[in-house]
Short mmCIF file of C-alpha atoms in Angstrom, two decimals:
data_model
loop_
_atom_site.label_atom_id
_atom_site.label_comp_id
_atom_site.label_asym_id
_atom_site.label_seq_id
_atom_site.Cartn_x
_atom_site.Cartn_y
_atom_site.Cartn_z
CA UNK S 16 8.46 -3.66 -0.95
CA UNK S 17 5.45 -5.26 -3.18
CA UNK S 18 1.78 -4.62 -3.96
CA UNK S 19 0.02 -8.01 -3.86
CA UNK S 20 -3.86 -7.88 -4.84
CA UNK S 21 -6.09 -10.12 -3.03
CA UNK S 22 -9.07 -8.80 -4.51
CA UNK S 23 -10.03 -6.07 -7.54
CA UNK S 24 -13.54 -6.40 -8.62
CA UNK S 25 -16.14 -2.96 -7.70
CA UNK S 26 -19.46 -3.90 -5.90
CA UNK S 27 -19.76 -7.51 -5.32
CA UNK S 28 -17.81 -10.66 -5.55
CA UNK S 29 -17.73 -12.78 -9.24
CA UNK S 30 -16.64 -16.13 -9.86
CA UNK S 31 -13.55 -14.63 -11.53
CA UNK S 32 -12.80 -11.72 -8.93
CA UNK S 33 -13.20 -10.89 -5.04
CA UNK S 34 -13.99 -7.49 -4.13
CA UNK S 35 -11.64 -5.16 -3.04
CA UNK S 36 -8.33 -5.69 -0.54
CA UNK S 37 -5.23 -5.39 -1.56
CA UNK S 38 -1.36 -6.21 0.27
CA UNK S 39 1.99 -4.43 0.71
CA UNK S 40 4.32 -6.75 2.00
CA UNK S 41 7.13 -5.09 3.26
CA UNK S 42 8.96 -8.48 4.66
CA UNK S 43 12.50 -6.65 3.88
CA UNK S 44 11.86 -3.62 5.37
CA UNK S 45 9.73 -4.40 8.66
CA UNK S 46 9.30 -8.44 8.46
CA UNK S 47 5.74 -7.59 8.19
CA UNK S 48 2.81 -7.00 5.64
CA UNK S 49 -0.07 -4.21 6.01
CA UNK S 50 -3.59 -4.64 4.11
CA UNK S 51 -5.30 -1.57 2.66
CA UNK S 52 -9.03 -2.61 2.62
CA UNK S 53 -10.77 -5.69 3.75
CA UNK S 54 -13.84 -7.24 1.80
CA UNK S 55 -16.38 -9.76 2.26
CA UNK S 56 -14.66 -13.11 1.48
CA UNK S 57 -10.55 -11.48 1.95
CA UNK S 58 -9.44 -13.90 4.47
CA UNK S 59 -10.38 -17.21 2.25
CA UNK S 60 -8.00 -15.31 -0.44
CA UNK S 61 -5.19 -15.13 2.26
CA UNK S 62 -5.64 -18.91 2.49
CA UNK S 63 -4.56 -19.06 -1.40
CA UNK S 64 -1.37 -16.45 -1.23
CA UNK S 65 1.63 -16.72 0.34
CA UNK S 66 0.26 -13.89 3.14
CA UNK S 67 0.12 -15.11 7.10
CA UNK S 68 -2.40 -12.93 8.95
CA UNK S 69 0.21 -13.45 11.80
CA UNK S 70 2.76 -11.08 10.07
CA UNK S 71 -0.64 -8.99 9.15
CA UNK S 72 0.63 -5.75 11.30
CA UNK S 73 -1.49 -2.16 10.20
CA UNK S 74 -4.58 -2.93 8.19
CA UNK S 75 -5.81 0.24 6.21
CA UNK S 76 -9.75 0.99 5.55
CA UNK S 77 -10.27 3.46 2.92
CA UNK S 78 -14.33 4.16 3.72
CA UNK S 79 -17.17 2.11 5.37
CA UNK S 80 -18.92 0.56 1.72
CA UNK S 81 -19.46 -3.38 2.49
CA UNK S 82 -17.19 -4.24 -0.54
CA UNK S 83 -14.54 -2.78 1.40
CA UNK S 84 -15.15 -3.48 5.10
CA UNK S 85 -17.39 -6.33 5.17
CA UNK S 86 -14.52 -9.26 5.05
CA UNK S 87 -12.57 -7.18 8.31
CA UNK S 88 -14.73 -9.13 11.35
CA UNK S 89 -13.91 -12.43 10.06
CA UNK S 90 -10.44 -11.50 9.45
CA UNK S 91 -9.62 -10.08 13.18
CA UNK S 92 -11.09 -12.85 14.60
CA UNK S 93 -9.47 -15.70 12.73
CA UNK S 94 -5.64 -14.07 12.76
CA UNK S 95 -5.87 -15.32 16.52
CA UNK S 96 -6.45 -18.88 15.49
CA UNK S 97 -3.97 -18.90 12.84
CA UNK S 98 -1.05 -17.81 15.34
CA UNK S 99 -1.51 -14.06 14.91
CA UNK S 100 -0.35 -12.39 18.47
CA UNK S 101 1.62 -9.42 17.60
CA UNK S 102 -0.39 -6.28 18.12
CA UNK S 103 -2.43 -4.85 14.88
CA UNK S 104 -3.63 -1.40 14.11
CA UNK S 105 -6.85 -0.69 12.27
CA UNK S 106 -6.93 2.92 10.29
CA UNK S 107 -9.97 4.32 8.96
CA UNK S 108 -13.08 6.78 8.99
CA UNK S 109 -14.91 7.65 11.97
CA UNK S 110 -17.99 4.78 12.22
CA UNK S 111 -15.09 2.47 12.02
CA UNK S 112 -14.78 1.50 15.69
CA UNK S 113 -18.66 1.22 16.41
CA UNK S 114 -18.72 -0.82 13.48
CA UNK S 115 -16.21 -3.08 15.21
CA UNK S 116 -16.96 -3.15 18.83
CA UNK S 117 -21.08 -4.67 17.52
CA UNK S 118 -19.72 -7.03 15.20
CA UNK S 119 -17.01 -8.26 17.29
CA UNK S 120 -18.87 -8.20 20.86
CA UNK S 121 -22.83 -9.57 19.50
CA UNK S 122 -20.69 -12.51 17.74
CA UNK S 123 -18.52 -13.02 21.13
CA UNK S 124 -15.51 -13.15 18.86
CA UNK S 125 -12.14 -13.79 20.35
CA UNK S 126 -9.46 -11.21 19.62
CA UNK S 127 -6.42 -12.46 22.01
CA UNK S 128 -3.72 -10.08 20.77
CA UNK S 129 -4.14 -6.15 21.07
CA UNK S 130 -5.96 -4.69 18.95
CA UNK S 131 -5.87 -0.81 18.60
CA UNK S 132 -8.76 0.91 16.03
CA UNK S 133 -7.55 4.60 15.26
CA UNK S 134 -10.61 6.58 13.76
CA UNK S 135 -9.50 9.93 11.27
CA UNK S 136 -10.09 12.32 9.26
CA UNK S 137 -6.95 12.80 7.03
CA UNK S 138 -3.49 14.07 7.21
CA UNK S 139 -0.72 12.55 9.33
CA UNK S 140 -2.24 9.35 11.48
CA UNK S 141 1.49 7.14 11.70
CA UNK S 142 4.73 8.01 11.93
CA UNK S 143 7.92 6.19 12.61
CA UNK S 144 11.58 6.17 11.71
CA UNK S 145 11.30 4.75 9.01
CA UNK S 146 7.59 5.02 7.66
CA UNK S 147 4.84 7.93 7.68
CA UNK S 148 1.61 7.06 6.50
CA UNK S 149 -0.60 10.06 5.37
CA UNK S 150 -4.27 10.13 4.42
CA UNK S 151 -6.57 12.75 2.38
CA UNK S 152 -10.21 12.66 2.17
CA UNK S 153 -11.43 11.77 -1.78
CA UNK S 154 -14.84 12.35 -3.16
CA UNK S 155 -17.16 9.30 -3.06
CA UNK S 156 -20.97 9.10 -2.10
CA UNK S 157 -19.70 8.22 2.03
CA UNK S 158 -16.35 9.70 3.10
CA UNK S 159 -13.64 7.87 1.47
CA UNK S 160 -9.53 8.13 1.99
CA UNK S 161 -6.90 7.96 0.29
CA UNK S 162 -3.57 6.99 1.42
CA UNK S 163 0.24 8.04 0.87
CA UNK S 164 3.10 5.80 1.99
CA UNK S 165 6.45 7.16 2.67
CA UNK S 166 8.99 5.27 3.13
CA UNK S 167 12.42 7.11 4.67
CA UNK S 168 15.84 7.93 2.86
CA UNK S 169 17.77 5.34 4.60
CA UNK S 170 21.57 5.89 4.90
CA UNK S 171 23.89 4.48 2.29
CA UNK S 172 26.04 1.44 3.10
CA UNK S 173 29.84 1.53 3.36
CA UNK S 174 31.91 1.02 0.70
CA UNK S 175 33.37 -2.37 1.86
CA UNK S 176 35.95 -2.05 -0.71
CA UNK S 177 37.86 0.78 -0.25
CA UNK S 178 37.64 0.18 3.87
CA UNK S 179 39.57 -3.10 2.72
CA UNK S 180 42.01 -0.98 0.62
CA UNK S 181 42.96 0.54 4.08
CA UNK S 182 43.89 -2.44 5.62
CA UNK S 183 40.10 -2.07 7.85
CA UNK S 184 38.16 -5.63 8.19
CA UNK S 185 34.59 -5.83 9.75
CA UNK S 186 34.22 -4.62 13.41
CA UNK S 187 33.64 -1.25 15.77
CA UNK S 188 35.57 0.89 13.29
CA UNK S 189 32.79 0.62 10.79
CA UNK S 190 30.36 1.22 13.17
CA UNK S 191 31.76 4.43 14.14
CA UNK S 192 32.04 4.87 10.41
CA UNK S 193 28.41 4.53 10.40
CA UNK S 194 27.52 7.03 12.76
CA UNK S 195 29.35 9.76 10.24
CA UNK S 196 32.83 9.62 12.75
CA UNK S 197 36.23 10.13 11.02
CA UNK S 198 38.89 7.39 12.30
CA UNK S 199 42.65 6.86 12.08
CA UNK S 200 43.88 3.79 11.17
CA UNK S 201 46.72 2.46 12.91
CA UNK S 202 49.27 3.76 10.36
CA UNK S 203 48.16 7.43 10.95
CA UNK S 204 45.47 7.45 8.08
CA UNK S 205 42.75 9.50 8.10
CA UNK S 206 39.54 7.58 6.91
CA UNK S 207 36.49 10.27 6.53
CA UNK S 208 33.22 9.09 6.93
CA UNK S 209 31.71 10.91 3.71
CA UNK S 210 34.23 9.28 1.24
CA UNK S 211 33.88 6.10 2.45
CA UNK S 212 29.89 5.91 2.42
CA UNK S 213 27.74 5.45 -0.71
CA UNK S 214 24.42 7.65 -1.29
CA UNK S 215 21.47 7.52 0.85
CA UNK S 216 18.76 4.73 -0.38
CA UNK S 217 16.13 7.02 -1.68
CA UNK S 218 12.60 5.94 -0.44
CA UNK S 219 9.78 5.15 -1.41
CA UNK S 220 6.04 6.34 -2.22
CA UNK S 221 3.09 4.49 -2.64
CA UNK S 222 -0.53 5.74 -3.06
CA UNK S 223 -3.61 3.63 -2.27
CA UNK S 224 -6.59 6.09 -3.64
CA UNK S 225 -9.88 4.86 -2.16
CA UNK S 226 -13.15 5.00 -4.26
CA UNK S 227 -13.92 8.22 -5.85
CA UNK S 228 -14.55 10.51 -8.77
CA UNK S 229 -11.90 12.99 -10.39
CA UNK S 230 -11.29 15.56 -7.40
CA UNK S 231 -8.63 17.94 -6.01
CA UNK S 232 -8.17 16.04 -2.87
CA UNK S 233 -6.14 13.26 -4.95
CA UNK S 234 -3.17 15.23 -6.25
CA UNK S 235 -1.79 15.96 -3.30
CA UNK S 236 -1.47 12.07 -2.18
CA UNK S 237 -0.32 10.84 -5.75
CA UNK S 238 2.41 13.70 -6.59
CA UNK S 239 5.60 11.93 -7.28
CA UNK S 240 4.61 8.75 -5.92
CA UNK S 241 6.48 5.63 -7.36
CA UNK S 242 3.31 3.72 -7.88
CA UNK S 243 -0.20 4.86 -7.44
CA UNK S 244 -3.04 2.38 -6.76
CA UNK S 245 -5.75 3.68 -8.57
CA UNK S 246 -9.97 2.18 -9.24
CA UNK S 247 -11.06 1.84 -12.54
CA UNK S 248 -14.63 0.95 -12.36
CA UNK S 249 -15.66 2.06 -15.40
CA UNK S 250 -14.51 2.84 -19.42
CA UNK S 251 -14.05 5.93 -20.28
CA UNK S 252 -17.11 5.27 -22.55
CA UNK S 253 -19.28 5.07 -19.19
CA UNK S 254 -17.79 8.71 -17.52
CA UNK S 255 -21.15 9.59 -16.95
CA UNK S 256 -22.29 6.62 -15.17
CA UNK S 257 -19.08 7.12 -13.24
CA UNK S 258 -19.45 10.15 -12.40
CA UNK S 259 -22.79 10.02 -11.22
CA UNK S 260 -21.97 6.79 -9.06
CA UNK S 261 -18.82 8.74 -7.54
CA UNK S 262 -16.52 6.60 -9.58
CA UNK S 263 -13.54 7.08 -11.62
CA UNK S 264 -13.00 5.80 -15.33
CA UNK S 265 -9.48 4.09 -16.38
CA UNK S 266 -8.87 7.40 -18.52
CA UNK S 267 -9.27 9.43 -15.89
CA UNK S 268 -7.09 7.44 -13.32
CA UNK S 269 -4.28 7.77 -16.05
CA UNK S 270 -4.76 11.36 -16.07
CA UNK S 271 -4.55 11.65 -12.49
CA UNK S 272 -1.25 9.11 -12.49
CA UNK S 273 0.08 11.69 -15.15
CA UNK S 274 -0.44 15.00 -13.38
CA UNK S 275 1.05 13.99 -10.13
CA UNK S 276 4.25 12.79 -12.01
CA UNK S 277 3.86 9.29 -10.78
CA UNK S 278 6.39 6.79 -11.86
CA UNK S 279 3.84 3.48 -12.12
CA UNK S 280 -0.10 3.31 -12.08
CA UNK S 281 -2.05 0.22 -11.51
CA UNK S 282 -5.48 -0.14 -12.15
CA UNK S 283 -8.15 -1.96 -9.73
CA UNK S 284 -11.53 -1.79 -8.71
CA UNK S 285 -13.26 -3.02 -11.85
CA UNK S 286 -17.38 -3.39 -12.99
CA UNK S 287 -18.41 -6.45 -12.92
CA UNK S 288 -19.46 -6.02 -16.36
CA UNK S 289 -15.70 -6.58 -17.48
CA UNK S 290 -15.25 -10.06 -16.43
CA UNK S 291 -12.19 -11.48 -19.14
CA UNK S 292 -8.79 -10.20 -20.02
CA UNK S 293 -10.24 -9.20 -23.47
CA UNK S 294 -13.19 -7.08 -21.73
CA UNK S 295 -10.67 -5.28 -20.08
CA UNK S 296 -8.40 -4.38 -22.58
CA UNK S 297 -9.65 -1.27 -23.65
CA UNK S 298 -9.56 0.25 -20.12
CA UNK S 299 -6.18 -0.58 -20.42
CA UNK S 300 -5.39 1.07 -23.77
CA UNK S 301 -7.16 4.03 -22.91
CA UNK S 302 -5.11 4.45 -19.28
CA UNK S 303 -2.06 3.61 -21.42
CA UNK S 304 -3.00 6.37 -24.09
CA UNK S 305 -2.28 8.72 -21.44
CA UNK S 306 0.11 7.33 -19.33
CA UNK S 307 1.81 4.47 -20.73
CA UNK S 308 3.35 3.21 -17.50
CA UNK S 309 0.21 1.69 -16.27
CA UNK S 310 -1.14 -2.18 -15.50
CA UNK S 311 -4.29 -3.75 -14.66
CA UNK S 312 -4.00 -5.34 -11.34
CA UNK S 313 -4.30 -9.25 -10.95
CA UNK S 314 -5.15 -11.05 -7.86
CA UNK S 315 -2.17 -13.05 -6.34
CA UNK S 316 -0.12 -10.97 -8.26
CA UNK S 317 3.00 -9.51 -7.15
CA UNK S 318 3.86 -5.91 -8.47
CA UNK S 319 7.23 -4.80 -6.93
CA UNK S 320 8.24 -1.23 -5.80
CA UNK S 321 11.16 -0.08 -7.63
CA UNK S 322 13.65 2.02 -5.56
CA UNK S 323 14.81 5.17 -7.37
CA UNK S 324 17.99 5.41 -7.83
#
């Protein structure tokens, strides 16, 4: 499991950034990436990453702002030419499929795969066995989402060593093993299940916070989250401006990140007014005053997502 940023600049496009989308390839775990966000220009940046739209398989909107939505037409309709035929999922707020059906049908795009749009308004919208996806409504000038990740407990492998130690090689025993059954080896022992399987793989939790100001609604989908995705528009110097723009300062995204016990915060969504590294250093500091275990988010970057242990 990884974050990879394809794009982290607020508002428009610069020569140094691309507005917002951003990757979590999950190539171990489903063979398969999903995109939270999709902004004007986010397909060219798939072009320079190691991303293939065809493995593209739940694509995430967080609210209907053009930075954020305006790069998704483009993208549906070229995943068909660049082999994409598995079936893909759209997520986000209610607008979201009209927005779709014009651009797609007045352009006479061609979408030859299926392609399901799923319009909500928070809490549970996917489930699986081994995934649940959550979403809670933020505080931003338009209705804006934020999103929780869960990733399953996932049973603990078997301890190939001591199975060996019983005289048991690879086959249906340790498939019945597996399943939690107690066996007998051929000698009369009795092999149990629970001493011969380690811990359950813990998983994970990642939170994608659309645009917004400080609010209530964000707690819930950060709390113990192993890393929280988090905008930054703004120094803390500039909490006004962000506050009156519905917009969050790095300061308060570390405060946030701190509250909810999260493990890792990275920071996105940036003013164009901080275009270098050095510009954005003291958004860093001041996130790191507070909550040390944060990073400024680079595009075609990877971040991984550490498994607790």
């Amino acid at each position: 499991m990884e974050i990879y940023f394809l794009g982290t600049n607020a508002g428009v496009p610069t020569i140094q950034r691309n507005v917002t989308s951003v990757a979590l390839r999950l190539m171990e775990e489903r063979r398969s990436f999903w995109m939270f966000d999709c902004g004007e220009g986010t397909q060219h940046q798939v072009l320079r990453s190691p991303l293939r739209l065809g493995k593209l398989e739940k694509l995430f909107i967080t609210h209907l702002h053009g930075d954020h939505l305006f790069g998704l037409p483009g993208l549906l309709s070229s995943r068909g030419y660049q082999g994409g035929t598995a079936p893909l999922t759209v997520y986000g707020p209610p607008g979201l499929k009209a927005f779709l059906d014009v651009s797609l049908s007045v352009s006479q795009s061609r979408v030859p795969y299926k392609l399901e749009i799923v319009e909500h308004t928070g809490g549970l919208i996917f489930e699986d066995d081994t995934f649940k996806v959550e979403a809670g409504l933020l505080e931003h000038r338009i209705d804006s989402y934020g999103y929780r990740v869960t990733e399953k407990d996932s049973p603990g492998s078997l301890n190939t060593e001591l199975l060996l130690s019983y005289g048991l090689k690879p086959g249906p025993l340790y498939g019945r093993l597996k399943k939690g059954e107690d066996i007998t080896t051929e000698d009369g022992t009795v092999v149990r299940a629970a001493e011969v399987i380690c811990e359950p793989k813990k998983g994970r939790i990642v939170t994608v916070l659309g645009d917004t100001r400080p609010c209530p609604g964000s707690l819930p989908l950060a709390r113990g989250a192993d890393l929280i995705i988090h905008e930054a528009t703004f120094a803390h110097d500039l909490a006004d401006m962000a506050y009156q723009y519905h917009h969050s300062t790095a300061a308060q995204a570390a405060e946030l990140a701190r509250q909810a016990g999260g493990r890792e915060l990275l920071l996105t969504h940036f003013s164009s007014r901080y275009v270098t590294q050095e510009e954005l250093a003291p958004l860093l500091a001041e996130a790191q005053a507070i909550f040390p275990q944060t990073l400024l988010a680079e595009e075609f970057c990877t971040f991984p997502v550490y498994r607790r242990k």
